[in-house]
Amino acid sequence: MNIENIQTLGALKKAGYVTKSVKDELRDNLIGKIKNKETVFEGIWGYEDSVIPELERAILSKHNINLLGLRGQAKTRLARQMLNLLDDYIPYVTGSEIHDDPFNPLSRFAKELIAEKGDDTPISWLPKEDRFYEKLATPDVTVADLIGDVDPIKAANLKLSYADDRVIHFGMIPRANRCIFVINELPDLQARIQVSLFNILQEGDIQIRGFKLRLPLDIQFVFTANPEDYTNRGSIVTPLKDRIGSQILTHYPEELEVAKKITQQEVSALLSENKEIYVPELAKDVLEQISFEARDSEYVDAKSGVSVRMSITAYENLLSTAKRRMLINGDSGTQVRLTDFMGIIPAIIGKIELVYEGEQEGAAFVAETLIEEAIKSIFPKYFPEISKLERKGEPTAYDDIISWFFDQDGFELIDGDSDKEYQQKLNAIAPLNDLAQEYGHDVSQQDQYFLKELLLWGLVAYKKLSKQRINKGLQFNDLYGNYISGL
């Protein structure tokens, strides 16, 4: 017999069912998963040795938790995955607004029903999927929203005075009894609203319009906050911080491979829809490096952070840029090019907060600069490093290719070139092919054209060649070609 088929309190007792608090549930199930070497938080990369151990310690300690970090650091996702540590079902008194534990009822409704019906009290089962409550803190959130208020309509219908506790309409927190309750962006809550949480967290009672109900709610609180909010829009009041057991600092991916894994996971559906588009590993590296450059950029507000969502939306734009070209040319397939990265600029602009210097330069300029800086960081992994201080006249690996461009009127890569045209143009530069062949041993054959283009862009980034935007494409010249042609 499945335990969730039990329909009465008497049958529940006969089955020997023992209820637990939500924090005990989380703790016991976490212990079981750790013992069985199971992954507790699926799809959370880069936190294996930092955030996740701290979160597991907080759960073992049965703490309320505050996840503190910049935007796009998986704070809400971590909180939602705690749902997997709950039991599949828990029993509650049928009809109870606050999911009363049949063995420990809190509300007047449940107490009176059990007193009246005893072992015949009807029991319902709450699945764990329904035990997660989430509220985004905004300045307009009220105490009534979170905790409750007197309901005049209920008072009129039941013919009760406002002094009767049965006229109370419970807010989100009491209704989340025996559940996980998440408040996102906690500092956005007005201080007086934060104060209303004190008693719930510590003393276990709620206060509504003069009523003081001893209602020891059973809730696992998880708060999320952005450290910049402490000075920008508000702060977590000190007594509330004192009542939160563990504050855990989150962070951005620290390694390129981890960042790539996160992005691939998030765009997997779009990738499956665009199987005809090949994305070189080098392109993925450059894409992720853009976020790393943005977090260190003098133009970008570091306090605001650069969300991993920037890489995800940029990847989506990259696929769409290649897809559009493929459709226009009537091709059955294509691969991502470095020139396609001009199509991700709108995704970058929408995800970064600029400081004054960045605003002065303009968002589009900053986005292009970040792409260039990413290429400069990736370039030395495949080609000889270009030193800022080179002896005049000393030969370098790039002399032949620079000479090739010096003898040309301009080399153009058009956005709408078919794959055949694109490849023919790159193949026509003999020194480019020689360098790619000499230093591209670790790059797959299919990625060679992207590598060649990376070499061109890298020489531009290191001021060995010049590049300018032309109608529907890019033109590459020797370093002084633009000035000479403009005379």
CSV table of N, CA, C and O in Angstrom, one decimal, residues 97-98 142-155 158 160-162 164-175 206-209 211 213 215:
chain,number,residue,atom,x,y,z
A,97,GLU,N,-5.6,25.8,5.3
A,97,GLU,CA,-4.9,26.8,4.4
A,97,GLU,C,-3.4,26.7,4.6
A,97,GLU,O,-2.7,27.1,3.7
A,98,ILE,N,-3.0,26.3,5.8
A,98,ILE,CA,-1.5,26.3,6.1
A,98,ILE,C,-0.9,24.9,6.2
A,98,ILE,O,0.1,24.7,6.8
A,142,THR,N,3.9,44.5,0.9
A,142,THR,CA,3.3,44.9,2.2
A,142,THR,C,3.3,43.7,3.2
A,142,THR,O,3.5,42.6,2.8
A,143,VAL,N,3.1,44.1,4.5
A,143,VAL,CA,3.0,43.1,5.5
A,143,VAL,C,1.8,42.1,5.2
A,143,VAL,O,1.9,40.9,5.4
A,144,ALA,N,0.8,42.7,4.7
A,144,ALA,CA,-0.4,41.9,4.4
A,144,ALA,C,-0.1,40.8,3.3
A,144,ALA,O,-0.6,39.7,3.4
A,145,ASP,N,0.7,41.2,2.3
A,145,ASP,CA,1.1,40.2,1.3
A,145,ASP,C,1.9,39.1,1.9
A,145,ASP,O,1.6,37.9,1.6
A,146,LEU,N,2.8,39.4,2.8
A,146,LEU,CA,3.7,38.3,3.3
A,146,LEU,C,3.1,37.6,4.5
A,146,LEU,O,3.2,36.3,4.6
A,147,ILE,N,2.5,38.3,5.4
A,147,ILE,CA,2.0,37.7,6.7
A,147,ILE,C,0.5,37.5,6.7
A,147,ILE,O,0.0,36.5,7.1
A,148,GLY,N,-0.2,38.6,6.4
A,148,GLY,CA,-1.7,38.5,6.4
A,148,GLY,C,-2.3,39.7,6.9
A,148,GLY,O,-1.7,40.7,7.2
A,149,ASP,N,-3.7,39.7,6.9
A,149,ASP,CA,-4.5,40.9,7.3
A,149,ASP,C,-5.8,40.4,7.7
A,149,ASP,O,-6.2,39.3,7.4
A,150,VAL,N,-6.6,41.3,8.3
A,150,VAL,CA,-7.9,41.1,8.7
A,150,VAL,C,-8.8,41.2,7.4
A,150,VAL,O,-8.6,42.1,6.6
A,151,ASP,N,-9.7,40.2,7.2
A,151,ASP,CA,-10.5,40.1,6.0
A,151,ASP,C,-11.9,40.5,6.4
A,151,ASP,O,-12.7,39.8,7.0
A,152,PRO,N,-12.3,41.8,6.0
A,152,PRO,CA,-13.7,42.2,6.4
A,152,PRO,C,-14.8,41.4,5.7
A,152,PRO,O,-15.9,41.3,6.3
A,153,ILE,N,-14.6,40.9,4.5
A,153,ILE,CA,-15.6,40.1,3.9
A,153,ILE,C,-15.8,38.8,4.6
A,153,ILE,O,-17.0,38.3,4.9
A,154,LYS,N,-14.7,38.2,5.1
A,154,LYS,CA,-14.8,36.9,5.9
A,154,LYS,C,-15.5,37.2,7.2
A,154,LYS,O,-16.4,36.4,7.6
A,155,ALA,N,-15.2,38.4,7.8
A,155,ALA,CA,-15.9,38.7,9.1
A,155,ALA,C,-17.4,38.9,8.8
A,155,ALA,O,-18.2,38.5,9.7
A,158,LEU,N,-19.1,35.4,8.1
A,158,LEU,CA,-19.1,34.5,9.3
A,158,LEU,C,-19.8,35.2,10.5
A,158,LEU,O,-20.0,34.6,11.5
A,160,LEU,N,-18.6,37.6,12.4
A,160,LEU,CA,-17.7,37.6,13.5
A,160,LEU,C,-17.1,39.0,13.6
A,160,LEU,O,-17.1,39.8,12.6
A,161,SER,N,-16.7,39.4,14.8
A,161,SER,CA,-16.1,40.7,15.0
A,161,SER,C,-14.7,40.7,14.6
A,161,SER,O,-14.1,39.6,14.5
A,162,TYR,N,-14.1,41.8,14.4
A,162,TYR,CA,-12.7,41.9,14.0
A,162,TYR,C,-11.7,41.4,15.1
A,162,TYR,O,-10.6,41.3,14.9
A,164,ASP,N,-12.0,38.5,16.4
A,164,ASP,CA,-11.9,37.1,16.3
A,164,ASP,C,-10.8,36.7,15.3
A,164,ASP,O,-10.8,37.2,14.2
A,165,ASP,N,-10.0,35.7,15.8
A,165,ASP,CA,-8.8,35.4,14.9
A,165,ASP,C,-9.3,34.6,13.6
A,165,ASP,O,-8.5,34.5,12.7
A,166,ARG,N,-10.5,34.2,13.6
A,166,ARG,CA,-11.0,33.5,12.4
A,166,ARG,C,-11.2,34.5,11.2
A,166,ARG,O,-11.5,34.0,10.1
A,167,VAL,N,-11.1,35.8,11.4
A,167,VAL,CA,-11.3,36.7,10.3
A,167,VAL,C,-10.0,37.0,9.6
A,167,VAL,O,-10.0,37.8,8.7
A,168,ILE,N,-8.9,36.4,10.1
A,168,ILE,CA,-7.6,36.7,9.5
A,168,ILE,C,-7.5,36.0,8.1
A,168,ILE,O,-7.8,34.8,8.0
A,169,HIS,N,-7.0,36.7,7.2
A,169,HIS,CA,-6.6,36.1,5.9
A,169,HIS,C,-5.1,36.0,5.9
A,169,HIS,O,-4.4,36.9,6.0
A,170,PHE,N,-4.6,34.7,5.8
A,170,PHE,CA,-3.2,34.5,5.9
A,170,PHE,C,-2.5,34.9,4.6
A,170,PHE,O,-3.0,34.8,3.5
A,171,GLY,N,-1.3,35.5,4.8
A,171,GLY,CA,-0.4,35.8,3.7
A,171,GLY,C,0.4,34.7,3.2
A,171,GLY,O,0.2,33.5,3.5
A,172,MET,N,1.4,35.0,2.3
A,172,MET,CA,2.2,34.0,1.7
A,172,MET,C,3.0,33.1,2.6
A,172,MET,O,3.1,31.9,2.5
A,173,ILE,N,3.6,33.8,3.7
A,173,ILE,CA,4.4,33.0,4.6
A,173,ILE,C,3.7,31.9,5.4
A,173,ILE,O,4.1,30.8,5.4
A,174,PRO,N,2.5,32.3,6.0
A,174,PRO,CA,1.8,31.2,6.7
A,174,PRO,C,1.3,30.1,5.8
A,174,PRO,O,1.3,28.9,6.1
A,175,ARG,N,1.0,30.5,4.5
A,175,ARG,CA,0.5,29.5,3.6
A,175,ARG,C,1.7,28.6,3.1
A,175,ARG,O,1.4,27.5,2.5
A,206,ILE,N,3.2,35.2,14.8
A,206,ILE,CA,3.0,36.3,13.8
A,206,ILE,C,2.1,37.3,14.4
A,206,ILE,O,1.2,37.0,15.3
A,207,GLN,N,2.2,38.5,14.0
A,207,GLN,CA,1.4,39.6,14.5
A,207,GLN,C,0.7,40.3,13.3
A,207,GLN,O,1.3,40.7,12.4
A,208,ILE,N,-0.7,40.3,13.4
A,208,ILE,CA,-1.5,40.9,12.4
A,208,ILE,C,-2.5,41.8,13.0
A,208,ILE,O,-3.4,41.4,13.8
A,209,ARG,N,-2.4,43.1,12.7
A,209,ARG,CA,-3.4,44.1,13.1
A,209,ARG,C,-3.8,44.0,14.6
A,209,ARG,O,-4.9,44.0,15.0
A,211,PHE,N,-3.4,41.3,16.5
A,211,PHE,CA,-3.5,39.9,16.9
A,211,PHE,C,-2.1,39.4,17.1
A,211,PHE,O,-1.2,39.7,16.3
A,213,LEU,N,-0.6,35.9,17.4
A,213,LEU,CA,-0.9,34.4,17.3
A,213,LEU,C,0.3,33.6,17.5
A,213,LEU,O,1.3,33.9,16.9
A,215,LEU,N,2.0,30.9,16.5
A,215,LEU,CA,1.9,30.1,15.3
A,215,LEU,C,3.3,29.7,14.9
A,215,LEU,O,3.9,30.3,14.0
